[in-house]
Amino acid sequence: MARDARAPVDPAVSGILYALGAFLVWGVAPIFFKALQPATPVEILSHRVVWSLLLMIALVLVMRDPRDVVTALSSARRVGVFALTTCLVTTNWLLFIWAVNTDHIVQTSLGYYINPLVNVVLGVLFLGERLNVKQTLSVALAAIGVTSLVISLGELPWVSLTLATTFGFYALIRKKAGIDPLVGLLIETAMLTPFAAIYLIWIGAAGTGTFTLDNPGLAALLAVSGIVTALPLIFFNFGAQRLKLSTMGLMQYISPTLQLAIGVLLFGEAFTPAHAIAFGLIWVALAIYSTDAFLTHRARR
């Protein structure tokens, strides 16, 4: 007898595919944003916001109850929380775009490598979490790595630290406020859209914008920036629903690894012995941290 339907896909398999899709898009994002030149970082960010809003409206209508948006904005305190997360994610997005287009991709990679350890520190400071010996060692090694880079190069890796801290605080506030990822991103982009739209209209009227019929390829890429922003986030959340936290934690290093390779091998950014020492210490820290998280998660199960 013929089978009526195909066997259901294993949630773990689909989860890995979703997570892999998210981390791969984030990892190769520098190539995409490099291709948007000569658009300025502010113009790129503005297009990213406007096109993301259109996509997020469609996604929320399909995947959520639109009333969830009203509920999320039900008090002045909640509006204030969204205003704060909007400022943080705007800073993160704008700095990332600027860093990519000014040949600081290695620094963006470093920022996303140390982000998990920044999250650990924020958990201790704001959530009352406690570090075990291995977690303390991980944070200490990462701090030594960053310090060694400062001493060797004579400058603070401010791009890396700003990316890590803004995204760390963004995740912390969203976690404490219990913000739904899709609804939250819709509200944040909606808050930004009036400013982005006014800026795009202004540079369009002044003739300095790059979204024109004279360069349809660039105009199309600017429109696609909304998909590049929203799609990996959707994939990430689908993956997180289907996979163990430890698996997601290990897979997240795909993105900064790809960014590092792209910065050094494709765009010829410097990777000095000082970088090698700093990255080496941070990689060891992440290995210790990830192993401890994996073993702790397995023991609890």
XYZ file of C-alpha atoms in Angstrom:
301
model
C 0.000 0.000 0.000
C 1.318 3.449 -0.871
C 2.430 5.620 1.981
C 0.101 8.557 2.596
C 2.744 10.926 3.827
C 6.446 11.268 4.260
C 8.022 10.584 7.642
C 8.193 13.742 9.769
C 11.520 15.546 9.856
C 13.492 15.020 13.055
C 13.257 18.298 15.066
C 16.976 18.069 15.855
C 17.836 17.878 12.147
C 15.595 20.795 11.206
C 16.917 22.721 14.222
C 20.515 22.274 13.088
C 19.600 23.411 9.568
C 17.814 26.510 10.887
C 20.663 27.387 13.267
C 23.275 26.742 10.587
C 21.393 29.016 8.201
C 21.325 31.820 10.779
C 24.994 31.577 11.703
C 26.114 31.276 8.086
C 24.193 34.418 7.088
C 25.632 36.337 10.042
C 29.085 34.981 9.256
C 29.140 36.103 5.606
C 27.302 39.378 6.314
C 30.536 41.421 5.892
C 30.637 40.450 2.200
C 27.072 41.678 1.736
C 27.570 44.993 3.530
C 30.852 45.620 1.698
C 28.897 45.281 -1.538
C 26.616 48.151 -0.499
C 29.340 50.759 -0.901
C 29.372 53.633 -1.848
C 26.266 53.964 0.335
C 27.221 55.419 3.724
C 26.728 53.424 6.945
C 23.792 55.655 7.955
C 22.094 55.193 4.586
C 22.641 51.421 4.739
C 21.221 51.321 8.272
C 18.202 53.376 7.203
C 17.389 50.999 4.354
C 17.977 48.053 6.662
C 15.391 49.451 9.084
C 12.718 50.385 6.533
C 12.837 47.133 4.579
C 13.042 45.079 7.778
C 9.850 46.722 9.030
C 7.913 45.640 5.945
C 9.148 42.068 6.297
C 8.527 41.968 10.064
C 4.930 43.165 9.604
C 4.292 40.284 7.213
C 5.982 37.744 9.499
C 4.094 38.857 12.618
C 0.777 38.736 10.749
C 1.541 35.142 9.721
C 3.312 33.785 12.808
C 1.889 35.803 15.716
C -1.376 37.339 16.863
C -1.222 41.057 15.935
C -2.748 41.791 19.333
C 0.584 40.688 20.840
C 2.061 43.954 19.578
C -0.553 45.981 21.470
C 0.019 43.892 24.586
C 3.779 44.427 24.346
C 3.216 48.208 24.411
C 0.613 48.133 27.170
C 2.449 50.410 29.612
C 4.810 53.368 29.632
C 7.451 51.178 31.240
C 7.283 48.678 28.374
C 7.555 51.506 25.837
C 10.625 52.750 27.702
C 12.170 49.266 27.582
C 11.648 49.103 23.827
C 13.134 52.587 23.420
C 16.242 51.387 25.259
C 16.593 48.156 23.280
C 16.069 50.139 20.075
C 18.978 52.434 20.970
C 21.202 49.459 21.766
C 20.432 47.503 18.592
C 20.771 50.673 16.475
C 24.224 51.315 17.915
C 25.199 47.694 17.301
C 23.927 47.630 13.699
C 25.446 50.988 12.779
C 28.831 50.193 14.314
C 28.950 46.804 12.591
C 28.220 48.364 9.184
C 30.807 51.100 9.769
C 33.413 48.586 10.928
C 32.896 46.334 7.904
C 33.187 49.226 5.457
C 36.275 50.704 7.139
C 38.266 47.441 7.225
C 37.672 46.462 10.862
C 36.147 43.027 10.220
C 38.732 41.317 12.457
C 37.539 43.550 15.296
C 33.900 42.628 14.651
C 34.922 38.969 14.807
C 36.668 39.522 18.135
C 33.573 41.293 19.462
C 31.280 38.370 18.690
C 33.798 35.886 20.101
C 33.843 37.635 23.474
C 30.094 38.352 23.507
C 29.186 35.039 25.257
C 31.665 35.830 28.025
C 30.305 39.374 28.331
C 26.876 37.784 28.791
C 28.298 35.726 31.672
C 29.610 38.869 33.373
C 26.300 40.692 32.888
C 24.488 37.711 34.386
C 26.636 38.012 37.509
C 26.198 41.777 37.780
C 22.491 42.070 37.022
C 20.878 38.664 37.482
C 22.650 37.498 40.622
C 24.192 34.507 38.857
C 27.329 32.908 40.265
C 30.391 31.722 38.381
C 31.981 28.360 38.988
C 35.740 27.896 38.776
C 35.790 27.108 35.040
C 33.572 30.056 34.158
C 35.758 32.383 36.230
C 38.837 31.044 34.449
C 37.164 31.622 31.064
C 36.346 35.249 31.836
C 39.856 35.834 33.219
C 41.519 34.376 30.105
C 39.352 36.515 27.830
C 40.230 39.620 29.856
C 43.941 38.747 29.609
C 43.535 38.280 25.848
C 41.956 41.701 25.351
C 44.514 43.319 27.681
C 47.395 41.746 25.750
C 45.991 43.210 22.544
C 45.737 46.653 24.117
C 49.342 46.481 25.333
C 50.718 45.126 22.056
C 48.876 47.457 19.694
C 48.723 50.435 22.020
C 45.021 50.972 21.481
C 41.752 49.716 22.899
C 39.758 47.380 20.594
C 36.766 49.645 21.100
C 34.836 48.266 18.135
C 34.982 44.744 19.574
C 34.100 45.832 23.095
C 31.235 48.095 21.980
C 29.706 45.394 19.768
C 29.950 42.829 22.572
C 28.564 45.082 25.313
C 25.713 46.622 23.300
C 24.512 43.211 22.157
C 25.048 41.804 25.653
C 22.899 44.502 27.280
C 20.355 44.150 24.471
C 19.987 40.424 25.188
C 19.930 41.020 28.959
C 17.135 43.602 28.814
C 15.092 41.512 26.389
C 15.468 38.478 28.668
C 14.424 40.343 31.817
C 11.470 41.942 30.032
C 10.339 38.660 28.445
C 10.162 40.168 24.959
C 9.042 37.929 22.094
C 11.792 37.992 19.405
C 9.496 38.660 16.444
C 7.227 41.161 18.155
C 10.237 42.868 19.705
C 12.066 43.325 16.406
C 8.881 44.631 14.773
C 8.440 47.269 17.481
C 12.126 48.253 17.437
C 12.187 48.705 13.668
C 8.878 50.578 13.835
C 10.397 53.000 16.352
C 13.384 53.568 14.082
C 11.503 53.795 10.802
C 10.329 57.462 11.046
C 13.929 58.625 11.541
C 15.219 56.301 8.817
C 12.512 57.340 6.359
C 13.070 61.077 6.968
C 16.817 60.610 6.409
C 16.286 58.658 3.174
C 13.837 61.275 1.859
C 16.295 64.031 2.763
C 19.309 62.511 0.985
C 17.070 61.551 -1.938
C 15.913 65.159 -2.330
C 19.492 66.364 -2.031
C 20.629 63.940 -4.716
C 23.187 62.269 -2.445
C 21.366 58.977 -1.941
C 22.428 55.825 -3.772
C 18.946 54.243 -4.090
C 18.346 55.351 -7.679
C 17.416 53.929 -11.069
C 20.936 54.779 -12.236
C 22.258 51.904 -10.115
C 19.487 49.273 -9.954
C 21.847 46.578 -8.672
C 22.777 48.584 -5.583
C 19.144 49.615 -5.063
C 18.114 45.942 -5.095
C 20.837 45.043 -2.591
C 19.732 47.844 -0.267
C 16.187 46.466 -0.370
C 17.482 42.954 0.327
C 19.153 44.259 3.506
C 15.788 43.831 5.225
C 15.838 40.109 4.491
C 19.472 39.845 5.599
C 18.433 41.451 8.892
C 15.244 39.539 9.665
C 15.683 36.104 8.106
C 18.648 34.881 10.200
C 16.860 36.023 13.354
C 13.842 33.915 12.406
C 16.086 30.943 11.636
C 17.889 31.426 14.954
C 14.666 31.332 16.933
C 13.403 28.262 15.063
C 16.715 26.555 15.772
C 16.655 27.520 19.457
C 13.186 25.962 19.811
C 14.425 22.608 18.482
C 17.988 22.291 19.804
C 19.669 21.992 23.165
C 21.073 25.203 24.582
C 24.549 23.662 24.586
C 24.297 22.856 20.868
C 23.259 26.426 20.041
C 26.085 27.702 22.218
C 28.695 25.737 20.304
C 27.270 26.601 16.885
C 27.295 30.349 17.567
C 31.062 30.453 17.007
C 30.513 29.728 13.316
C 29.697 33.404 12.685
C 32.810 35.090 14.137
C 35.022 32.360 12.663
C 33.674 33.100 9.183
C 34.016 36.841 9.790
C 37.639 36.410 10.849
C 38.430 34.312 7.778
C 36.693 36.813 5.480
C 38.481 39.789 7.033
C 41.945 38.233 6.796
C 41.772 36.033 3.695
C 39.305 37.904 1.478
C 39.852 41.548 2.398
C 43.480 41.362 3.524
C 43.094 42.789 7.028
C 46.074 42.465 9.355
C 46.326 39.494 11.701
C 49.469 40.114 13.703
C 51.177 37.974 16.354
C 49.420 40.210 18.903
C 46.085 39.228 17.377
C 47.115 35.567 17.407
C 47.895 35.688 21.148
C 44.669 37.524 22.006
C 42.471 35.310 19.852
C 44.260 32.208 21.118
C 43.526 33.091 24.745
C 39.897 33.868 23.907
C 39.513 30.602 21.975
C 40.850 28.670 24.978
C 38.450 30.597 27.224
C 35.531 29.744 24.952
C 36.562 26.081 24.795
C 36.593 25.869 28.607
C 33.312 27.766 28.896
C 31.528 25.742 26.197
C 32.718 22.401 27.585
C 31.555 23.354 31.064
C 28.169 24.513 29.734
C 27.748 21.276 27.775
C 28.631 19.041 30.735
C 26.412 21.040 33.108
C 23.468 20.833 30.711
C 23.937 17.083 30.264
C 24.195 16.502 34.023
C 20.930 18.389 34.606
C 19.176 16.289 31.988
